[in-house]
């Protein structure tokens, strides 16, 4: 395979259509391009009408964008999903075990499997959580694990999102849209459903309520309407049939959290929070936060309420901790990883730093706390000036960066302005951990719409596709 080739989800390296795409390929060949264009326009109009948009930080206040929706689905065969699901389940179990350990006995640090300073000096490590027990030892009840395919078709985990992973509403809305626009395709394929995700989410949130609570009251805590993912917060609250609240709607009294309602105070047992740690409690974290609930941390530490995800989960999705996840799987589960990491250079190590500086033009370099496609260098797609500018940033603080080889991400046929062309994709399955680990089949497929781009983030111009996991 040449360096310019990449795995195509629909066609093999000889140009033949892969078996699971054959019926779709036949349909595509008999469908006029104008019909696809018309359907895409209809989808945009429907998404606009439904308020299915996101805000971009740094743009004019209130600016809302559609996430571009592609009408060609990404199709995953049943057995491929079974294998990936086993790897996801294993990974999230190990991550939850790791977070519990570092806030309790710190066995993995004592064993020298992860350098203690990497964890204890991490900006996302919360000493306030030391010794705090959470129900079922579940810290990340909701995890978004970004999976990519590279080489001849191997799957790799690119990163773990354990703080406030977003995007699941687009997974559900993309499916609704495809069923509305192309019902005939669902007669050709047995596609596993995803629309029951809110039911699974509510079950999971109730399952992580404090011991002794028989009928837990659940709310979704949002930073407010200007947050980039506000549509999703409102969507999930509505789909679960629970209240969407802001910090000002909640208050602490006598060791519990209450919601202000027209019927008077109502006790809250589980908060699905979409607010970052720093803003959750102005008495404990950022004093200038207007988004949180004063006194929330104390109630949480005493077991008066459950937060999903738990405070302090961010330490496990930090990019400087990512290289150690295979060690976690071995240490806590005694197993080999079913899903591999991408090889990673830690620039706090002299030899890794030297290698990276010599090969900046070939590597992807990321800030360890970065997100959304920001604060990164994609060497092969960068100018000499951009590379040299980034070199200075690395040299100023090498411990803030990791580097990885530039993966030839798999591509999927995508309907773009000039017709159908391959575009690079990733996949974010959403893994729910309660009494057991559960998920809906598939996840959110994100697509880099610019030709040759490897950056799929919506904030960087990426779009989404419906993800079809075939039922066996």
Coordinates of C-alpha atoms in Angstrom, one line a residue:
X1 CA 0.0 0.0 0.0
X2 CA 1.5 3.4 -1.0
X3 CA 1.8 6.2 1.4
X4 CA -1.0 8.1 -0.5
X5 CA -3.5 5.3 -0.2
X6 CA -5.9 4.9 2.7
X7 CA -8.6 2.5 3.7
X8 CA -11.9 3.3 2.0
X9 CA -15.0 2.1 3.9
X10 CA -16.9 1.4 0.7
X11 CA -14.3 0.1 -1.7
X12 CA -11.3 -2.2 -1.3
X13 CA -7.8 -1.4 -2.5
X14 CA -8.6 -3.0 -5.9
X15 CA -11.6 -0.8 -6.4
X16 CA -14.2 -3.4 -5.7
X17 CA -17.2 -2.6 -3.5
X18 CA -17.0 -4.2 0.0
X19 CA -19.8 -6.8 0.5
X20 CA -21.7 -4.7 3.2
X21 CA -21.9 -1.7 0.8
X22 CA -23.0 -3.6 -2.3
X23 CA -26.8 -2.9 -2.0
X24 CA -26.1 0.7 -1.1
X25 CA -23.7 1.1 -4.1
X26 CA -26.3 -0.3 -6.4
X27 CA -28.8 2.2 -5.0
X28 CA -26.3 5.1 -5.4
X29 CA -25.6 4.3 -9.0
X30 CA -29.3 4.6 -9.9
X31 CA -29.9 7.7 -7.8
X32 CA -29.5 11.0 -9.7
X33 CA -27.0 13.4 -8.1
X34 CA -29.7 16.1 -8.1
X35 CA -31.9 14.0 -5.9
X36 CA -29.0 13.8 -3.3
X37 CA -28.5 17.6 -3.6
X38 CA -32.2 18.2 -3.0
X39 CA -32.3 15.9 -0.1
X40 CA -29.3 17.6 1.5
X41 CA -31.0 20.9 1.1
X42 CA -34.2 19.5 2.7
X43 CA -32.1 18.2 5.6
X44 CA -30.5 21.6 6.2
X45 CA -33.9 23.3 6.2
X46 CA -35.3 20.7 8.7
X47 CA -32.2 21.0 11.0
X48 CA -32.6 24.8 10.9
X49 CA -36.3 24.6 11.7
X50 CA -35.6 22.2 14.6
X51 CA -32.9 24.4 16.0
X52 CA -30.3 21.7 15.6
X53 CA -27.3 24.0 15.6
X54 CA -24.2 24.7 17.7
X55 CA -22.5 27.9 18.8
X56 CA -18.8 28.6 18.1
X57 CA -16.8 30.2 20.9
X58 CA -14.9 33.3 19.7
X59 CA -17.6 34.2 17.1
X60 CA -20.2 36.9 17.6
X61 CA -22.4 36.2 20.5
X62 CA -25.4 34.1 19.6
X63 CA -23.9 33.0 16.2
X64 CA -25.4 29.6 15.5
X65 CA -24.2 27.2 12.8
X66 CA -25.5 24.0 11.3
X67 CA -23.3 21.0 11.6
X68 CA -23.1 19.9 7.9
X69 CA -24.9 16.7 7.4
X70 CA -23.8 14.2 4.8
X71 CA -26.5 12.0 3.2
X72 CA -24.1 9.0 2.5
X73 CA -24.0 6.7 5.6
X74 CA -21.0 5.0 7.1
X75 CA -21.8 1.3 7.3
X76 CA -20.2 -1.1 9.8
X77 CA -20.7 -4.9 9.5
X78 CA -22.2 -6.7 12.6
X79 CA -19.0 -8.6 13.6
X80 CA -16.8 -5.6 13.3
X81 CA -19.1 -3.8 15.8
X82 CA -19.1 -6.8 18.1
X83 CA -15.3 -6.7 18.2
X84 CA -15.1 -2.9 18.7
X85 CA -17.8 -3.0 21.4
X86 CA -15.7 -5.5 23.4
X87 CA -12.7 -3.2 23.2
X88 CA -14.8 -0.2 24.3
X89 CA -16.3 -2.1 27.2
X90 CA -12.8 -3.1 28.4
X91 CA -11.3 0.3 28.0
X92 CA -14.0 2.2 29.9
X93 CA -13.9 -0.4 32.8
X94 CA -10.2 0.2 33.1
X95 CA -10.6 4.0 33.0
X96 CA -13.2 3.9 35.7
X97 CA -10.9 1.6 37.8
X98 CA -8.0 4.0 37.3
X99 CA -10.0 7.1 38.4
X100 CA -11.2 5.3 41.5
X101 CA -7.6 4.2 42.3
X102 CA -5.9 7.6 42.0
X103 CA -8.4 9.1 44.4
X104 CA -8.1 6.2 46.8
X105 CA -5.1 3.9 47.3
X106 CA -3.1 5.0 44.2
X107 CA -1.9 1.4 43.7
X108 CA -1.0 2.0 40.0
X109 CA 1.3 4.9 41.0
X110 CA 2.9 2.9 43.8
X111 CA 3.6 0.1 41.4
X112 CA 5.4 2.6 39.1
X113 CA 3.2 1.8 36.1
X114 CA 2.4 5.5 35.7
X115 CA 4.7 8.3 36.9
X116 CA 3.0 9.8 40.0
X117 CA 3.8 13.4 39.0
X118 CA 2.0 12.9 35.7
X119 CA -1.2 12.3 37.6
X120 CA -0.8 14.3 40.9
X121 CA 0.5 17.4 39.1
X122 CA -2.1 17.2 36.3
X123 CA -4.3 20.3 36.0
X124 CA -7.4 18.0 35.9
X125 CA -6.5 16.1 39.1
X126 CA -8.8 17.2 41.9
X127 CA -7.3 16.7 45.4
X128 CA -10.8 17.5 46.7
X129 CA -11.9 14.0 45.5
X130 CA -9.3 12.1 47.5
X131 CA -11.1 9.5 49.6
X132 CA -14.6 10.4 48.2
X133 CA -16.6 7.3 47.3
X134 CA -19.0 7.4 44.4
X135 CA -21.8 4.9 43.8
X136 CA -20.6 1.7 42.1
X137 CA -17.1 3.3 41.7
X138 CA -18.5 4.8 38.5
X139 CA -16.7 8.1 37.7
X140 CA -17.4 8.3 34.0
X141 CA -21.0 7.2 33.6
X142 CA -20.9 8.7 30.0
X143 CA -17.8 8.3 27.9
X144 CA -17.2 9.3 24.3
X145 CA -14.4 7.2 22.9
X146 CA -13.0 8.5 19.6
X147 CA -12.1 5.6 17.3
X148 CA -10.3 5.9 14.0
X149 CA -9.4 3.4 11.3
X150 CA -6.0 3.5 9.6
X151 CA -3.6 1.4 7.6
X152 CA -5.2 -1.7 6.1
X153 CA -8.3 -1.3 8.3
X154 CA -7.2 -1.6 11.9
X155 CA -9.1 0.4 14.5
X156 CA -7.3 2.6 17.0
X157 CA -8.5 4.7 19.9
X158 CA -7.5 8.3 19.2
X159 CA -8.7 9.8 22.5
X160 CA -11.0 9.3 25.5
X161 CA -13.6 11.9 26.3
X162 CA -14.7 11.5 30.0
X163 CA -15.6 15.0 31.2
X164 CA -18.6 16.2 29.3
X165 CA -18.6 14.3 26.0
X166 CA -20.9 15.8 23.4
X167 CA -22.4 14.9 20.0
X168 CA -24.9 12.1 20.9
X169 CA -27.9 14.3 19.9
X170 CA -26.5 14.5 16.4
X171 CA -26.2 10.7 16.2
X172 CA -29.9 10.4 17.0
X173 CA -31.0 13.3 14.7
X174 CA -28.9 12.0 11.8
X175 CA -30.7 8.7 12.0
X176 CA -34.1 10.3 12.1
X177 CA -33.2 12.4 9.1
X178 CA -31.9 9.5 7.0
X179 CA -35.1 7.5 7.8
X180 CA -37.2 10.5 6.7
X181 CA -35.2 11.3 3.5
X182 CA -34.4 7.7 2.3
X183 CA -36.9 5.2 3.8
X184 CA -36.3 2.8 0.9
X185 CA -32.7 2.3 2.1
X186 CA -34.0 0.9 5.4
X187 CA -36.0 -1.7 3.5
X188 CA -32.7 -2.9 2.0
X189 CA -30.6 -3.1 5.2
X190 CA -31.3 -4.3 8.8
X191 CA -29.8 -1.3 10.6
X192 CA -29.4 -1.6 14.4
X193 CA -31.5 1.2 16.2
X194 CA -30.0 4.1 18.1
X195 CA -33.1 6.1 19.1
X196 CA -33.4 4.3 22.5
X197 CA -30.2 6.0 23.7
X198 CA -32.0 8.5 25.9
X199 CA -33.8 5.6 27.7
X200 CA -30.4 3.9 28.3
X201 CA -29.0 7.2 29.5
X202 CA -31.8 7.7 32.0
X203 CA -31.4 4.1 33.2
X204 CA -27.7 4.7 33.7
X205 CA -28.1 8.0 35.6
X206 CA -30.7 6.4 37.9
X207 CA -28.3 3.4 38.4
X208 CA -25.6 5.7 39.8
X209 CA -27.8 7.4 42.3
X210 CA -26.8 7.2 46.0
X211 CA -27.6 4.0 48.0
X212 CA -31.0 4.0 49.5
X213 CA -32.6 6.3 47.0
X214 CA -35.6 4.4 45.5
X215 CA -37.0 6.8 42.9
X216 CA -34.1 9.1 42.0
X217 CA -34.9 12.6 40.6
X218 CA -32.6 13.4 37.7
X219 CA -31.8 16.8 36.1
X220 CA -29.6 18.0 33.3
X221 CA -27.4 20.9 34.3
X222 CA -26.5 23.3 31.4
X223 CA -24.3 26.4 31.4
X224 CA -27.1 28.1 29.4
X225 CA -28.3 28.9 26.0
X226 CA -25.0 30.4 24.8
X227 CA -23.1 27.1 25.3
X228 CA -22.0 25.5 22.1
X229 CA -23.8 22.3 22.9
X230 CA -27.0 23.8 24.3
X231 CA -29.2 22.2 21.7
X232 CA -28.0 18.8 23.0
X233 CA -28.6 19.6 26.6
X234 CA -32.2 20.6 25.9
X235 CA -32.7 17.7 23.5
X236 CA -31.5 15.0 26.0
X237 CA -33.5 16.5 28.9
X238 CA -36.6 16.5 26.8
X239 CA -36.0 13.0 25.5
X240 CA -35.5 11.7 29.0
X241 CA -38.4 13.6 30.4
X242 CA -36.4 15.4 33.0
X243 CA -35.8 19.0 33.9
X244 CA -33.2 21.1 32.1
X245 CA -31.7 23.4 34.8
X246 CA -29.1 26.1 35.2
X247 CA -27.0 26.7 38.3
X248 CA -29.4 29.5 39.5
X249 CA -32.3 26.9 39.5
X250 CA -30.6 24.8 42.2
X251 CA -29.6 25.4 45.8
X252 CA -28.1 23.5 48.7
X253 CA -29.8 23.0 52.0
X254 CA -29.1 20.6 54.9
X255 CA -26.9 18.3 52.9
X256 CA -29.0 18.0 49.8
X257 CA -29.5 19.7 46.5
X258 CA -32.9 21.2 45.6
X259 CA -34.5 22.6 42.5
X260 CA -36.6 25.7 42.7
X261 CA -40.0 25.0 41.1
X262 CA -43.4 26.6 41.1
X263 CA -44.5 23.9 43.5
X264 CA -41.7 24.7 45.9
X265 CA -38.3 23.1 46.4
X266 CA -37.9 19.6 44.8
X267 CA -35.0 17.4 45.9
X268 CA -32.5 16.4 43.2
X269 CA -30.7 13.1 43.4
X270 CA -28.6 12.9 40.2
X271 CA -27.2 15.8 38.2
X272 CA -26.2 15.0 34.6
X273 CA -23.9 18.0 34.5
X274 CA -22.7 19.5 31.2
X275 CA -20.7 22.1 33.1
X276 CA -16.9 21.8 33.5
X277 CA -15.4 21.1 37.0
X278 CA -14.1 24.7 37.4
X279 CA -17.5 26.2 37.2
X280 CA -19.5 23.8 39.3
X281 CA -19.2 25.4 42.7
X282 CA -18.0 29.0 43.2
X283 CA -17.2 28.2 46.8
X284 CA -14.8 25.4 45.9
X285 CA -13.4 26.2 42.4
X286 CA -13.7 29.4 40.4
X287 CA -15.2 32.1 42.7
X288 CA -16.3 34.1 39.6
X289 CA -18.4 31.3 38.2
X290 CA -22.1 32.2 37.7
X291 CA -22.9 28.7 36.3
X292 CA -22.6 26.5 39.3
X293 CA -24.2 25.9 42.7
X294 CA -22.6 27.3 45.8
X295 CA -21.9 24.5 48.3
X296 CA -22.4 21.7 45.7
X297 CA -19.0 20.1 46.3
X298 CA -19.6 19.6 50.1
X299 CA -22.9 17.9 49.4
X300 CA -21.4 15.7 46.7
X301 CA -18.4 14.7 49.0
X302 CA -20.9 13.7 51.7
X303 CA -23.0 11.6 49.4
X304 CA -26.0 13.8 49.2
X305 CA -26.1 13.9 45.4
X306 CA -24.6 12.2 42.4
X307 CA -22.8 14.0 39.7
X308 CA -22.4 12.4 36.3
X309 CA -19.7 12.5 35.3
X310 CA -17.9 12.7 38.6
X311 CA -15.7 15.7 39.5
X312 CA -12.0 14.9 38.6
X313 CA -12.7 12.5 35.7
X314 CA -10.8 14.8 33.4
X315 CA -7.4 13.5 34.6
X316 CA -8.1 10.2 32.8
X317 CA -8.9 11.9 29.4
X318 CA -5.9 14.2 29.5
X319 CA -3.7 13.5 26.4
X320 CA -0.6 13.1 28.7
X321 CA -2.4 10.1 30.4
X322 CA -3.7 8.6 27.2
X323 CA -0.4 6.7 26.5
X324 CA -0.9 4.7 29.8
X325 CA -4.3 3.3 29.1
X326 CA -2.9 0.0 27.9
X327 CA -1.0 -0.2 31.2
X328 CA -4.3 0.4 33.1
X329 CA -6.0 -2.4 31.2
X330 CA -3.2 -4.8 32.1
X331 CA -3.0 -3.5 35.7
X332 CA -6.7 -3.5 36.7
X333 CA -8.1 -6.2 34.4
X334 CA -5.1 -8.4 33.7
X335 CA -5.9 -8.3 30.0
X336 CA -4.3 -7.1 26.7
X337 CA -6.0 -4.2 25.0
X338 CA -8.6 -5.2 22.4
X339 CA -8.3 -1.7 20.8
X340 CA -4.9 -0.3 20.3
X341 CA -3.7 3.2 21.1
X342 CA -2.0 5.3 18.5
X343 CA 1.8 5.3 19.1
X344 CA 2.5 8.5 21.1
X345 CA 5.6 10.6 21.9
X346 CA 5.5 12.4 25.2
X347 CA 7.5 15.6 24.7
X348 CA 8.4 15.9 28.4
X349 CA 10.8 13.0 27.6
X350 CA 14.1 14.2 26.1
X351 CA 14.3 11.5 23.5
X352 CA 10.7 11.9 22.4
X353 CA 11.2 15.7 22.2
X354 CA 14.3 15.4 20.1
X355 CA 12.6 12.9 17.7
X356 CA 9.5 15.2 17.4
X357 CA 11.5 18.3 16.7
X358 CA 13.4 16.5 13.9
X359 CA 10.2 15.2 12.3
X360 CA 7.7 18.0 12.9
X361 CA 6.7 18.0 9.2
X362 CA 5.5 14.4 9.5
X363 CA 3.8 14.3 12.9
X364 CA 0.6 15.5 14.5
X365 CA 1.4 17.5 17.7
X366 CA -1.4 18.2 20.3
X367 CA -1.7 20.2 23.5
X368 CA -2.3 17.7 26.3
X369 CA -5.3 19.8 27.5
X370 CA -6.5 20.7 24.0
X371 CA -9.9 19.9 22.6
X372 CA -12.1 20.6 19.5
X373 CA -9.2 20.4 17.0
X374 CA -7.6 23.6 18.5
X375 CA -4.0 23.9 19.7
X376 CA -2.6 21.3 17.3
X377 CA -0.2 21.0 14.4
X378 CA -0.8 18.6 11.5
X379 CA 2.7 18.6 10.1
X380 CA 2.0 17.4 6.5
X381 CA -0.7 20.0 6.1
X382 CA 1.2 22.9 7.6
X383 CA 3.5 25.5 6.0
X384 CA 7.1 25.9 7.0
X385 CA 6.2 29.1 8.9
X386 CA 3.5 27.3 10.9
X387 CA 5.9 24.5 11.7
X388 CA 8.6 26.9 12.9
X389 CA 6.0 28.8 15.0
X390 CA 4.8 25.6 16.6
X391 CA 8.4 24.6 17.3
X392 CA 8.9 27.7 19.4
X393 CA 5.7 26.9 21.4
X394 CA 6.9 23.3 22.0
X395 CA 10.4 24.5 23.1
X396 CA 8.8 26.9 25.6
X397 CA 6.8 24.2 27.3
X398 CA 7.5 20.7 26.0
X399 CA 5.5 19.0 28.8
X400 CA 2.3 20.5 27.4
X401 CA 2.5 18.5 24.2
X402 CA 2.3 15.0 22.8
X403 CA 3.1 13.9 19.2
X404 CA 1.7 11.1 17.1
X405 CA 2.3 9.8 13.6
X406 CA 0.0 11.2 11.0
X407 CA -2.5 8.4 10.5
X408 CA -4.0 7.8 7.1
X409 CA -7.5 7.9 8.5
X410 CA -10.1 5.8 6.6
X411 CA -12.3 7.6 4.2
X412 CA -16.0 7.2 3.3
X413 CA -17.7 8.4 0.1
X414 CA -19.2 11.8 0.9
X415 CA -21.6 14.0 -1.1
X416 CA -19.6 17.3 -1.7
X417 CA -20.1 20.2 -4.0
X418 CA -18.4 18.5 -7.0
X419 CA -20.2 15.2 -6.4
X420 CA -19.2 12.1 -4.5
X421 CA -15.7 11.9 -3.2
X422 CA -13.8 10.2 -0.3
X423 CA -13.4 12.2 2.9
X424 CA -11.7 11.2 6.1
X425 CA -13.8 10.1 9.1
X426 CA -13.7 9.1 12.7
X427 CA -16.3 7.5 15.1
X428 CA -17.4 8.5 18.6
X429 CA -19.3 5.7 20.3
X430 CA -21.0 6.7 23.5
X431 CA -20.4 4.2 26.3
X432 CA -22.7 4.2 29.4
X433 CA -21.6 2.7 32.7
X434 CA -24.1 2.0 35.4
X435 CA -24.9 -1.4 36.8
X436 CA -23.4 -2.7 33.5
X437 CA -21.6 -1.2 30.5
X438 CA -24.1 -0.5 27.7
X439 CA -24.3 1.5 24.4
X440 CA -26.3 1.8 21.3
X441 CA -24.7 0.3 18.2
X442 CA -22.5 2.8 16.4
X443 CA -22.0 6.4 17.4
X444 CA -21.4 9.7 15.8
X445 CA -19.4 9.6 12.6
X446 CA -17.6 12.9 12.0
X447 CA -16.3 13.7 8.6
X448 CA -13.6 16.2 7.5
X449 CA -15.3 17.9 4.6
X450 CA -12.2 19.7 3.2
X451 CA -10.4 17.6 0.7
X452 CA -7.4 15.9 2.3
X453 CA -8.1 17.3 5.8
X454 CA -7.8 15.0 8.8
X455 CA -9.6 17.4 11.2
X456 CA -13.2 16.2 11.7
X457 CA -14.3 18.6 14.6
X458 CA -17.4 20.6 13.9
X459 CA -15.7 23.7 15.2
X460 CA -13.2 23.3 12.4
X461 CA -15.7 22.8 9.6
X462 CA -16.3 19.1 10.0
X463 CA -19.7 17.4 9.4
X464 CA -21.5 14.3 10.5
X465 CA -22.9 11.1 8.9
X466 CA -25.4 8.6 10.0
X467 CA -23.6 5.4 11.3
X468 CA -25.2 2.1 10.4
X469 CA -24.3 -1.0 12.3
X470 CA -25.8 -3.9 10.5
X471 CA -27.7 -6.5 12.4
X472 CA -26.5 -10.1 11.8

